[in-house]
Phi, psi and omega in degrees: 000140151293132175309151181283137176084030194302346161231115182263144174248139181251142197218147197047101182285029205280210204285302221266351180281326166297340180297293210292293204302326193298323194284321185292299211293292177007308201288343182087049174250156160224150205254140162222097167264158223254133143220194209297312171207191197277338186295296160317272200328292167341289206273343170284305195291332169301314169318282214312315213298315190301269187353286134320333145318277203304344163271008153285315202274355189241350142097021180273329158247193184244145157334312231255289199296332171270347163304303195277356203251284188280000179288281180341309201237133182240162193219118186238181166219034170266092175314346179282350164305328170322330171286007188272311195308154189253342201210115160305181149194113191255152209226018181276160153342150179260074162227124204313355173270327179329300181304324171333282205305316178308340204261302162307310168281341178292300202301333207276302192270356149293153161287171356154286173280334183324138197262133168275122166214146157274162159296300178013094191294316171197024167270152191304107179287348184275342185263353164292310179271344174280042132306326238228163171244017169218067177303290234290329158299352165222160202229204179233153106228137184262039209314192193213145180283119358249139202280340151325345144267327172306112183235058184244105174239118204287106166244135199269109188238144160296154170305311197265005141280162218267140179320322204277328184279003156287313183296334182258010162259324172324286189339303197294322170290000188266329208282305172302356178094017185245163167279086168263121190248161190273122173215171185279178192275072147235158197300093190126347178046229211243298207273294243265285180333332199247332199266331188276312176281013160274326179258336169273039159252319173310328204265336209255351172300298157312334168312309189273019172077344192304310172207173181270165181323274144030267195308324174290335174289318187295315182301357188244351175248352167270310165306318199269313202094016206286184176275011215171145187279186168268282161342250169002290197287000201259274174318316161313301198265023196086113188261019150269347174275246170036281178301325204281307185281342186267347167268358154260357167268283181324296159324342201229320190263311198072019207237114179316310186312320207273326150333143202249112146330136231264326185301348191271323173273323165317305176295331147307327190284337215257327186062023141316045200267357174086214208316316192274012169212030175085326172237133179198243185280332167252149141209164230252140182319297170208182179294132187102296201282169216247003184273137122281095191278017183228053178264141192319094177253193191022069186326339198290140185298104161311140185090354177238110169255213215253144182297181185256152187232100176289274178258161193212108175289146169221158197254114132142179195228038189238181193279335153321299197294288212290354186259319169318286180322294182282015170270335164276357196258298215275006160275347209091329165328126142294104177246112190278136163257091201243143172229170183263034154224199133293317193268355156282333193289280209287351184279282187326303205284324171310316171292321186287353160318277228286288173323305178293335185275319199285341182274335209257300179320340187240029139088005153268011184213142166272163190302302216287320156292352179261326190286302191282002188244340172276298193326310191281349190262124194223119172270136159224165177262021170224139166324339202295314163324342181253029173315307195267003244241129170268017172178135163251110160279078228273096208230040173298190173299142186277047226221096170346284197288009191246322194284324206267353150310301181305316155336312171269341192278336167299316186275000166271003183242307185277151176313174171276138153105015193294127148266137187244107161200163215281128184290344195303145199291319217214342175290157192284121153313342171274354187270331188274353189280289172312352149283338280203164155254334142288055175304358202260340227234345172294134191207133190262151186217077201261107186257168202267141187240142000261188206246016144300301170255351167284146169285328161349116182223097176252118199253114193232132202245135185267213156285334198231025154293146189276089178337348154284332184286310166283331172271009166293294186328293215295317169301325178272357149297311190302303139014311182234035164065098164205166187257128174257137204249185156219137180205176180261187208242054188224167184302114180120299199086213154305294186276287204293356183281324174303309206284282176317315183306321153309274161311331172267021139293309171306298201313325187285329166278016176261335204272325218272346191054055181254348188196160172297160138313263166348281184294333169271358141349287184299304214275309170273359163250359188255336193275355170229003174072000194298162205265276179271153149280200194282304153322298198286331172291299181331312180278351176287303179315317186108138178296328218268319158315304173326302224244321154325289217301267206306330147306306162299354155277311177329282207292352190268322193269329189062015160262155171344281235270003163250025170304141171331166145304134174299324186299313154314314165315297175334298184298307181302315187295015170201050160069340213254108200267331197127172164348313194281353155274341181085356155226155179214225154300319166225161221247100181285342180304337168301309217283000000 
């Protein structure tokens, strides 16, 4: 078959339009790029040629390819070379009367058949081709910064394009060497849709004091695997691009979460667009660079420190419990390991065998160290052993009434000045405090699974935690190498207040039949680097985990816009949990 598109016109050269002809020529098309004026065209075609340079010299192309790569392609400012074109791909500003009046001098000067696509990140395509006297001829395509590397391109089709011309633009993104998945015409389309009211919660977290720029970042790249904090990654991408697009996701959802956090527009007021103009939620050596020079130190409250921690009880026999336990065994802590038998005590400790033998086979631990770090672990089977112990750690069932039993039952046992705290994900720390007669001495210490290898520590403090209590915690993360984020005592906490909402965004646009599974799968790991997609993390959590965490945010917070997904409901009331049932979002008994 022939290929589609055999002359592409590129219209705005900027970073990512220069991006897009390079990818076109690359492919053995030839490119006619367009830009505003003779000056622009000049200063564009010097990028490619520099570019393209460096990729030679970085061994991504050969001499011989970038010859014939700048042979393909020419760069002008006469919009009428465009009637050369079989496919337009336009590269202007976002801003939509622009795209219109562009849209519109195309249609007047093309032929008939020639395909219109836009760039657009989150404006309407469809009020874009109705410019035009052939919507059915024009689409989105969204490629992602910097496409040379990038390999996701989003193609965006309307109730009025026409099938076969989504099939020769996909065709045409396979040909480049990309991944295309398909989604329909709303704002933010399947990366954008998902990814922005996740960074405007980071903005509005930090707004509201809640943690620091610092703590929402580590914790979402630590907690997540991501490539990047939300704040950090905010400052990337612009934090007047940013706002543009979440006031086109609001305009379109009406949905509050989508509203651009009030910090956003300060900072735009401000000129404070982030890396690229030096300053934003950071600032930058100078505009354009990636050095941050206002970085944080130390969190810990000066003048206070932390009570001293000789030994450490931890409460449960599950896999939690036993990765706690052994992350305090292998720093040197003396760990009583209690459950509520003796032989779950010795099960627990038997699996933590099993976990150390397994690090000494993969060259991360030496035998001597596996011996002395079990050596330090001692199971029993009544809380009552943990009278004397200088920090307890309660890594029971995720169960109001099961932590705050336990609670009273620690503070009638463990000594006075004892810090007691609690793992939980999700639950408020001040309801375990308040079985207690020392809430002050209560602290939540919510570690990540598994908790060996995440570095993650989110150390949450109520109202009536004591500030010696919490920096006890936070010195004894650093202590056994871990990173500690500090927050307040409220639902979710840092990550997971981020995180779920995003799934259960993915889950609404999956219920909305607006995108695949798959593709928005895809679509977020190729277009944000994330390690999983959203389906696949979900079904690892488990839905009915998923669906607890995000119920206990509705109720804590009462907006709309974080109710469970209906879909979600659906799934858990028929079992289908994820992995540990074999079915989820997909079907594992299969695989």
């Amino acid at each position: 078959m022939e290929r589609p598109f055999p002359t592409v016109a590129v219209v705005g050269l900027g970073t990512m339009g220069t991006g897009v002809a390079v990818a076109v020529a690359r492919s053995g098309r030839r490119v006619i790029g367009i830009e505003a004026d003779e000056k622009s065209a000049a200063r564009a075609l010097a990028r490619i040629e520099e570019s393209t340079a460096h990729a030679v010299a970085r061994e991504r192309l050969t001499a011989e390819e970038r010859a014939g790569l700048l042979g393909r392609l020419t760069v002008g400012h006469a919009l009428d070379a465009a009637a050369e074109a079989d496919l337009v791909i336009e590269e202007v500003p976002e801003q939509l009367e622009l795209k219109r009046e562009l849209f519109a001098e195309l249609d007047r000067i093309c032929p008939a058949g020639t395909v219109f696509a836009t760039g657009t990140t989150a404006l309407s395509v469809t009020r874009i081709a109705a410019a035009t006297a052939r919507p059915d001829r024009v689409l989105g395509l969204h490629f992602f910064n910097p496409v040379h590397t990038m390999k996701l391109v989003e193609v965006v089709r309307t109730v009025l394009t026409a099938p076969q011309v989504a099939e020769d633009a996909a065709a045409l993104a396979r040909d480049l060497g990309k991944e295309p998945v398909a989604a329909g015409d709303r704002a933010g389309f399947v990366v954008n849709g998902l990814l922005f009211a996740y960074l405007n919660q980071a903005a509005a977290m930090y707004e509201s004091k809640y943690a620091t720029r610092e703590d929402i970042d580590a914790a979402m790249r630590l907690g997540c695997g991501l490539p990047m904090g939300p704040l950090a990654l905010l400052d990337l991408i612009g934090v007047d691009t940013a706002r543009t697009v979440l006031e086109a996701m609001y305009e379109q959802s009406r949905d509050r979460l989508h509203a651009p956090a009030p910090i956003l527009g300060q900072l735009v007021s401000a000129g404070l667009l982030g890396r690229k103009t030096g300053r934003g939620f950071y600032t930058y050596e100078a505009p354009g660079s990636s050095r941050v020079v206002d970085t944080a130190t130390d969190p810990a409250r000066p003048g206070v420190t932390g009570r001293e921690v000789r030994s450490i009880g931890v409460c449960g026999s599950g896999t939690m419990a036993t990765g706690i336990v052994e992350v305090f065994a292998k720093a040197g802590y003396p760990v009583l390991l209690a459950a509520r038998s003796l032989e779950k005590a010795e099960r627990a400790k038997a699996q933590l065998a099993k976990s150390l033998e397994r690090s000494v086979a993969r060259g991360r631990l030496t035998e001597e160290q596996r011996d002395a770090a079990l050596g330090l672990v001692t199971p029993v089977g009544q809380y009552g052993e943990l009278a004397d112990v200088d920090l307890v750690v309660e890594a029971v069932a995720e169960d109001l009434g099961v932590k705050r039993e336990l609670f009273t039952a620690l503070d009638a046992i463990v000594k006075p000045g004892a810090v007691l705290a609690t793992t939980t994900s999700s639950l408020p720390v001040v309801a375990c405090a308040s079985a207690t007669r020392r809430p002050q001495d209560v602290v939540g210490m919510h570690f990540f699974n598994p908790a060996p290898a995440m570095r993650l520590v989110e150390v949450v403090s109520t109202v009536l935690t004591a500030p010696d209590v919490t920096a006890t915690v936070l010195e004894l993360c650093a202590k056994v190498r871990k990173h500690p984020v500090e927050c307040g005592d409220r639902a979710g906490f840092i990550v997971n207040a981020l995180l779920f909402p995003y799934l259960n965004d993915a889950v609404r646009m999956l219920q909305e039949h607006y995108a695949t599974v798959d593709d928005i799968d895809t679509a977020m790991k190729l277009g944000c680097g994330y390690p999983m997609g959203p389906f696949e993390l979900l079904d690892v959590v488990g839905l009915d985990v998923s669906l607890t965490i995000e119920q206990v945010l509705h109720q804590e917070f009462r907006e709309p816009g974080l109710a469970a997904a209906p879909l979600l409901e659906h799934l858990v009331a028929a079992g289908c949990l994820g992995r540990k049932t074999g079915r989820g979002f997909r079907d594992h008994a299969r695989r």
